[in-house]
Amino acid sequence: MNYEPQNFEKKRLKHDILNLVFFILILITPEYREYFGVIKGYAPYEFAFNIGFFFPCMFILLIIAIVIFWKTVAENKKYQNKHTLL
């Protein structure tokens, strides 16, 4: 496996960009919820929209953030171990 810091930085950047795209999508979507068939102020439609869209997107954001954090900590430990042995 290739654990070079530059390769890892590229992967982390891709994950961060994906996370940012989902976050922007979540922020912009409420303004255009009428296009998804959600009547503004009608609670059952808004609840179904939140369950069907917002919760899955927030779950994906959480998973991506945990993966990025976990891999960053693991990479820092490997990088520190390489320098302490030298």
PDB file of C-alpha atoms in Angstrom:
ATOM      1  CA  MET A   1       0.000   0.000   0.000  1.00  0.00           C
ATOM      2  CA  ASN A   2       1.115   3.499  -0.751  1.00  0.00           C
ATOM      3  CA  TYR A   3       0.875   5.710   2.326  1.00  0.00           C
ATOM      4  CA  GLU A   4       2.723   8.737   1.055  1.00  0.00           C
ATOM      5  CA  PRO A   5       1.461  11.970   2.627  1.00  0.00           C
ATOM      6  CA  GLN A   6       0.818  13.589  -0.780  1.00  0.00           C
ATOM      7  CA  ASN A   7      -1.367  10.700  -1.963  1.00  0.00           C
ATOM      8  CA  PHE A   8      -3.315  10.812   1.276  1.00  0.00           C
ATOM      9  CA  GLU A   9      -3.807  14.575   0.971  1.00  0.00           C
ATOM     10  CA  LYS A  10      -5.392  14.120  -2.479  1.00  0.00           C
ATOM     11  CA  LYS A  11      -7.830  11.528  -1.138  1.00  0.00           C
ATOM     12  CA  ARG A  12      -8.696  13.718   1.832  1.00  0.00           C
ATOM     13  CA  LEU A  13      -9.288  16.678  -0.492  1.00  0.00           C
ATOM     14  CA  LYS A  14     -11.716  14.597  -2.584  1.00  0.00           C
ATOM     15  CA  HIS A  15     -13.629  13.613   0.540  1.00  0.00           C
ATOM     16  CA  ASP A  16     -13.703  17.216   1.735  1.00  0.00           C
ATOM     17  CA  ILE A  17     -15.050  18.429  -1.607  1.00  0.00           C
ATOM     18  CA  LEU A  18     -17.747  15.738  -1.539  1.00  0.00           C
ATOM     19  CA  ASN A  19     -18.659  16.805   1.986  1.00  0.00           C
ATOM     20  CA  LEU A  20     -18.853  20.457   0.914  1.00  0.00           C
ATOM     21  CA  VAL A  21     -21.096  19.610  -2.064  1.00  0.00           C
ATOM     22  CA  PHE A  22     -23.538  17.738   0.174  1.00  0.00           C
ATOM     23  CA  PHE A  23     -23.529  20.583   2.696  1.00  0.00           C
ATOM     24  CA  ILE A  24     -24.266  23.190   0.010  1.00  0.00           C
ATOM     25  CA  LEU A  25     -27.010  20.949  -1.384  1.00  0.00           C
ATOM     26  CA  ILE A  26     -28.594  20.756   2.041  1.00  0.00           C
ATOM     27  CA  LEU A  27     -28.450  24.536   2.464  1.00  0.00           C
ATOM     28  CA  ILE A  28     -29.884  25.377  -0.964  1.00  0.00           C
ATOM     29  CA  THR A  29     -32.623  22.734  -1.224  1.00  0.00           C
ATOM     30  CA  PRO A  30     -35.175  24.248   1.228  1.00  0.00           C
ATOM     31  CA  GLU A  31     -35.563  27.272  -1.048  1.00  0.00           C
ATOM     32  CA  TYR A  32     -36.646  25.014  -3.921  1.00  0.00           C
ATOM     33  CA  ARG A  33     -38.666  22.371  -2.090  1.00  0.00           C
ATOM     34  CA  GLU A  34     -41.787  23.203  -4.121  1.00  0.00           C
ATOM     35  CA  TYR A  35     -40.086  21.500  -7.084  1.00  0.00           C
ATOM     36  CA  PHE A  36     -40.002  18.289  -5.042  1.00  0.00           C
ATOM     37  CA  GLY A  37     -43.736  18.449  -4.352  1.00  0.00           C
ATOM     38  CA  VAL A  38     -43.465  19.844  -0.843  1.00  0.00           C
ATOM     39  CA  ILE A  39     -46.148  22.378   0.038  1.00  0.00           C
ATOM     40  CA  LYS A  40     -44.656  25.073   2.246  1.00  0.00           C
ATOM     41  CA  GLY A  41     -46.318  25.045   5.649  1.00  0.00           C
ATOM     42  CA  TYR A  42     -47.958  21.621   5.211  1.00  0.00           C
ATOM     43  CA  ALA A  43     -46.390  19.551   7.966  1.00  0.00           C
ATOM     44  CA  PRO A  44     -46.765  15.995   6.590  1.00  0.00           C
ATOM     45  CA  TYR A  45     -45.061  16.899   3.302  1.00  0.00           C
ATOM     46  CA  GLU A  46     -42.275  18.766   5.054  1.00  0.00           C
ATOM     47  CA  PHE A  47     -41.759  15.892   7.495  1.00  0.00           C
ATOM     48  CA  ALA A  48     -41.581  13.359   4.652  1.00  0.00           C
ATOM     49  CA  PHE A  49     -39.148  15.618   2.796  1.00  0.00           C
ATOM     50  CA  ASN A  50     -36.950  15.865   5.880  1.00  0.00           C
ATOM     51  CA  ILE A  51     -37.020  12.096   6.419  1.00  0.00           C
ATOM     52  CA  GLY A  52     -36.385  11.344   2.748  1.00  0.00           C
ATOM     53  CA  PHE A  53     -33.773  13.998   2.014  1.00  0.00           C
ATOM     54  CA  PHE A  54     -32.251  15.808   4.983  1.00  0.00           C
ATOM     55  CA  PHE A  55     -31.625  12.869   7.293  1.00  0.00           C
ATOM     56  CA  PRO A  56     -29.893  10.728   4.634  1.00  0.00           C
ATOM     57  CA  CYS A  57     -27.735  13.691   3.558  1.00  0.00           C
ATOM     58  CA  MET A  58     -26.800  14.486   7.148  1.00  0.00           C
ATOM     59  CA  PHE A  59     -26.005  10.816   7.742  1.00  0.00           C
ATOM     60  CA  ILE A  60     -23.734  10.781   4.674  1.00  0.00           C
ATOM     61  CA  LEU A  61     -22.031  13.971   5.885  1.00  0.00           C
ATOM     62  CA  LEU A  62     -21.464  12.427   9.290  1.00  0.00           C
ATOM     63  CA  ILE A  63     -20.005   9.218   7.827  1.00  0.00           C
ATOM     64  CA  ILE A  64     -17.667  11.147   5.505  1.00  0.00           C
ATOM     65  CA  ALA A  65     -16.516  13.386   8.365  1.00  0.00           C
ATOM     66  CA  ILE A  66     -15.821  10.358  10.595  1.00  0.00           C
ATOM     67  CA  VAL A  67     -13.871   8.642   7.800  1.00  0.00           C
ATOM     68  CA  ILE A  68     -11.804  11.766   7.148  1.00  0.00           C
ATOM     69  CA  PHE A  69     -11.059  12.184  10.859  1.00  0.00           C
ATOM     70  CA  TRP A  70     -10.226   8.499  11.344  1.00  0.00           C
ATOM     71  CA  LYS A  71      -7.900   8.389   8.350  1.00  0.00           C
ATOM     72  CA  THR A  72      -6.229  11.655   9.344  1.00  0.00           C
ATOM     73  CA  VAL A  73      -5.468  10.339  12.822  1.00  0.00           C
ATOM     74  CA  ALA A  74      -4.176   7.060  11.393  1.00  0.00           C
ATOM     75  CA  GLU A  75      -1.989   8.877   8.862  1.00  0.00           C
ATOM     76  CA  ASN A  76      -0.568  11.179  11.537  1.00  0.00           C
ATOM     77  CA  LYS A  77       0.321   8.172  13.713  1.00  0.00           C
ATOM     78  CA  LYS A  78       2.086   6.457  10.807  1.00  0.00           C
ATOM     79  CA  TYR A  79       3.919   9.656   9.911  1.00  0.00           C
ATOM     80  CA  GLN A  80       5.026  10.204  13.505  1.00  0.00           C
ATOM     81  CA  ASN A  81       6.148   6.583  13.844  1.00  0.00           C
ATOM     82  CA  LYS A  82       8.316   6.896  10.736  1.00  0.00           C
ATOM     83  CA  HIS A  83      10.110   9.937  12.112  1.00  0.00           C
ATOM     84  CA  THR A  84      10.594   8.585  15.623  1.00  0.00           C
ATOM     85  CA  LEU A  85      12.345   5.503  14.270  1.00  0.00           C
ATOM     86  CA  LEU A  86      14.827   7.602  12.322  1.00  0.00           C
TER      87      LEU A  86
END
